[in-house]
């Protein structure tokens, strides 16, 4: 078999099947950006490779996937962080015109170029740890032009760097001040104007909302989801982060790719997610940063067979985190996820949360050749260490 490149003498965590899919003496071969073989060297077809890379026994995993970020935004909220340290709550700060709306002001004032420039260092930090695909949400523009500007900036990240970018329209993230007291009017704008326009421009791969007492109600969320359905876009939801709004069950009714956060998820929500195959995306960085004490119902999710993903939720207000490895460590330490669950959470289940399970997330013939090559003795090291980065090399689309 002719191919462009072979990585040989590697140990593989293919992430195929229910566990890590470990191959002790493995190789990966790529042609035209796709994996053509990943598995035991002894069972590989005869390979006529243009380039052979010796991995000296290093581990190869699928390139990591950060399936929930707000990477594109302007400004920061360090001052609010100080206020919270002095005792103010997130809800109080939001109520006083801070919070998401303060980032909205900075984002509206920024140009598309500014947004790209400020997101790139955050993206580079993720890339440096082996991330090969990110999701990026809008939701700090909160008017049609600013939401479009954010999504264009997000798409451009995938041009500036060798990384896959999935964009999500999150117009229903917070109520902009010009709609104060008129949330239904704003939802009508999101569902009736913004979403169709953004769909026309091909700028969104999915649609999200913040279903919360400080966000939007389940009924308002349903209106956004109806519009997404009309546009032919899959949905996901910020659900049950601060309170139980039964958002996960609603999302499941719409066949959502994922429901995210889920600290306050109940049994009915879990059953609905299991039935619809909706991924539970856990965001331990936000849990940690908000000093949340209510744990997501991990054991019940496990028992119900709901796939679990882990992401950074990188955002200026509740999770200023640009390390997916640290998110994995927090998933294990704070949520008691196993090493296999943490690794699956940033590979095959994260791919599924983006609707991309057919093209990324495992080491398998036919998938895009996105690899992370690690200087480690065992995969547990990826989860165990805090603040160290054992990445040896990162391959996106075969290069
Ligand atoms: N939940 C979150 O954790 C972020 N958005 C959301 O709906 C917070 C965004 C922010 O505070 O800027
Ligand atoms: Fe979020």
Coordinates of C-alpha atoms in Angstrom, one line a residue, residues 160-319:
X160 CA -4.5 30.9 10.7
X161 CA -3.6 27.6 12.3
X162 CA -3.7 23.9 11.3
X163 CA -6.7 23.0 13.5
X164 CA -10.2 21.9 12.9
X165 CA -12.8 24.5 14.0
X166 CA -16.5 23.8 14.7
X167 CA -18.6 26.9 15.2
X168 CA -21.7 27.2 17.4
X169 CA -24.2 30.0 17.3
X170 CA -25.0 31.0 20.9
X171 CA -27.1 34.1 20.3
X172 CA -29.3 33.1 23.3
X173 CA -26.4 33.4 25.8
X174 CA -27.6 36.5 27.7
X175 CA -30.0 39.3 27.3
X176 CA -28.4 42.4 25.7
X177 CA -29.2 45.7 27.5
X178 CA -31.2 47.1 24.6
X179 CA -33.8 44.3 25.2
X180 CA -33.9 44.7 29.0
X181 CA -37.3 43.5 30.2
X182 CA -38.1 42.1 26.8
X183 CA -36.5 38.6 26.6
X184 CA -39.2 37.3 24.3
X185 CA -38.4 40.1 21.8
X186 CA -34.8 39.2 21.9
X187 CA -35.5 35.5 21.4
X188 CA -37.7 36.4 18.4
X189 CA -34.6 38.3 17.0
X190 CA -32.3 35.3 17.6
X191 CA -34.7 32.7 16.2
X192 CA -36.3 34.8 13.4
X193 CA -33.4 37.0 12.1
X194 CA -30.0 36.1 13.5
X195 CA -30.2 32.3 13.1
X196 CA -31.5 32.3 9.5
X197 CA -28.9 34.9 8.4
X198 CA -26.1 33.1 10.0
X199 CA -27.3 29.9 8.4
X200 CA -27.4 31.6 5.0
X201 CA -23.8 32.7 5.5
X202 CA -22.8 29.1 6.5
X203 CA -21.2 30.4 9.7
X204 CA -22.6 27.9 12.2
X205 CA -22.2 24.2 12.5
X206 CA -24.6 24.0 15.6
X207 CA -26.8 26.1 17.8
X208 CA -26.6 26.5 21.6
X209 CA -28.4 28.4 24.3
X210 CA -27.9 29.2 28.0
X211 CA -31.0 27.7 29.7
X212 CA -30.8 29.1 33.2
X213 CA -32.6 31.4 35.6
X214 CA -30.0 34.1 34.7
X215 CA -30.2 33.1 31.0
X216 CA -33.3 31.9 29.1
X217 CA -36.2 29.7 30.0
X218 CA -36.9 26.2 28.7
X219 CA -39.7 27.7 26.6
X220 CA -37.5 30.4 25.1
X221 CA -34.8 27.8 24.5
X222 CA -37.4 25.6 22.6
X223 CA -38.1 28.5 20.2
X224 CA -34.4 28.8 19.4
X225 CA -34.2 25.0 18.9
X226 CA -37.3 25.1 16.6
X227 CA -35.5 27.7 14.5
X228 CA -32.3 25.5 14.4
X229 CA -34.5 22.6 13.2
X230 CA -35.9 24.7 10.4
X231 CA -32.3 25.7 9.5
X232 CA -31.2 22.1 9.6
X233 CA -28.6 22.7 12.3
X234 CA -28.0 20.3 15.3
X235 CA -28.4 21.7 18.8
X236 CA -26.6 21.6 22.1
X237 CA -27.3 23.3 25.4
X238 CA -25.8 24.9 28.5
X239 CA -28.0 23.0 30.8
X240 CA -28.4 22.6 34.6
X241 CA -25.3 24.5 35.4
X242 CA -26.6 26.7 38.3
X243 CA -30.1 25.2 38.8
X244 CA -32.3 22.5 37.4
X245 CA -34.4 24.0 34.5
X246 CA -35.0 20.6 32.9
X247 CA -33.0 21.8 29.9
X248 CA -31.2 18.5 29.3
X249 CA -34.5 16.7 28.8
X250 CA -35.6 19.4 26.4
X251 CA -32.3 19.2 24.5
X252 CA -32.7 15.5 24.3
X253 CA -36.1 15.9 22.8
X254 CA -34.5 17.8 19.9
X255 CA -31.8 15.1 19.5
X256 CA -29.1 17.4 20.9
X257 CA -25.5 16.5 20.2
X258 CA -24.7 17.4 23.8
X259 CA -25.9 18.9 27.0
X260 CA -23.2 20.7 28.9
X261 CA -22.3 21.5 32.5
X262 CA -25.1 19.3 34.1
X263 CA -24.3 19.8 37.8
X264 CA -28.0 20.0 38.6
X265 CA -29.1 17.3 36.2
X266 CA -31.9 14.9 37.5
X267 CA -32.8 11.3 36.7
X268 CA -35.4 12.2 34.1
X269 CA -32.8 14.3 32.3
X270 CA -30.3 11.4 32.4
X271 CA -32.9 9.0 31.0
X272 CA -33.8 11.4 28.2
X273 CA -30.2 11.9 27.3
X274 CA -29.5 8.2 27.3
X275 CA -32.5 7.6 25.0
X276 CA -31.4 10.3 22.5
X277 CA -27.7 9.5 22.6
X278 CA -26.9 13.0 23.8
X279 CA -23.4 13.4 25.1
X280 CA -22.9 14.8 28.6
X281 CA -20.1 17.4 28.3
X282 CA -18.6 18.1 31.7
X283 CA -16.8 21.3 32.3
X284 CA -14.7 20.8 35.4
X285 CA -12.8 24.1 34.9
X286 CA -16.1 26.1 35.5
X287 CA -17.0 23.9 38.4
X288 CA -13.6 24.6 40.0
X289 CA -13.4 28.3 39.2
X290 CA -17.0 28.9 40.5
X291 CA -16.2 26.9 43.6
X292 CA -19.3 24.8 42.8
X293 CA -20.0 22.1 45.3
X294 CA -22.8 20.2 43.6
X295 CA -21.2 17.4 41.5
X296 CA -22.7 16.3 38.2
X297 CA -24.4 12.9 38.7
X298 CA -21.5 11.0 37.3
X299 CA -22.4 7.5 38.6
X300 CA -25.9 7.8 37.2
X301 CA -24.6 9.0 33.8
X302 CA -22.3 6.0 33.7
X303 CA -25.0 3.5 34.7
X304 CA -27.3 4.9 32.0
X305 CA -24.5 4.6 29.4
X306 CA -24.5 8.3 28.6
X307 CA -21.2 9.2 26.8
X308 CA -19.2 11.7 28.7
X309 CA -17.0 14.4 27.2
X310 CA -14.7 16.9 28.9
X311 CA -13.9 20.4 27.7
X312 CA -12.3 23.6 28.9
X313 CA -15.3 25.9 28.5
X314 CA -12.6 28.5 28.0
X315 CA -14.3 31.8 28.7
X316 CA -13.4 35.0 30.6
X317 CA -16.1 34.7 33.3
X318 CA -16.4 31.2 34.6
X319 CA -13.5 29.2 33.2

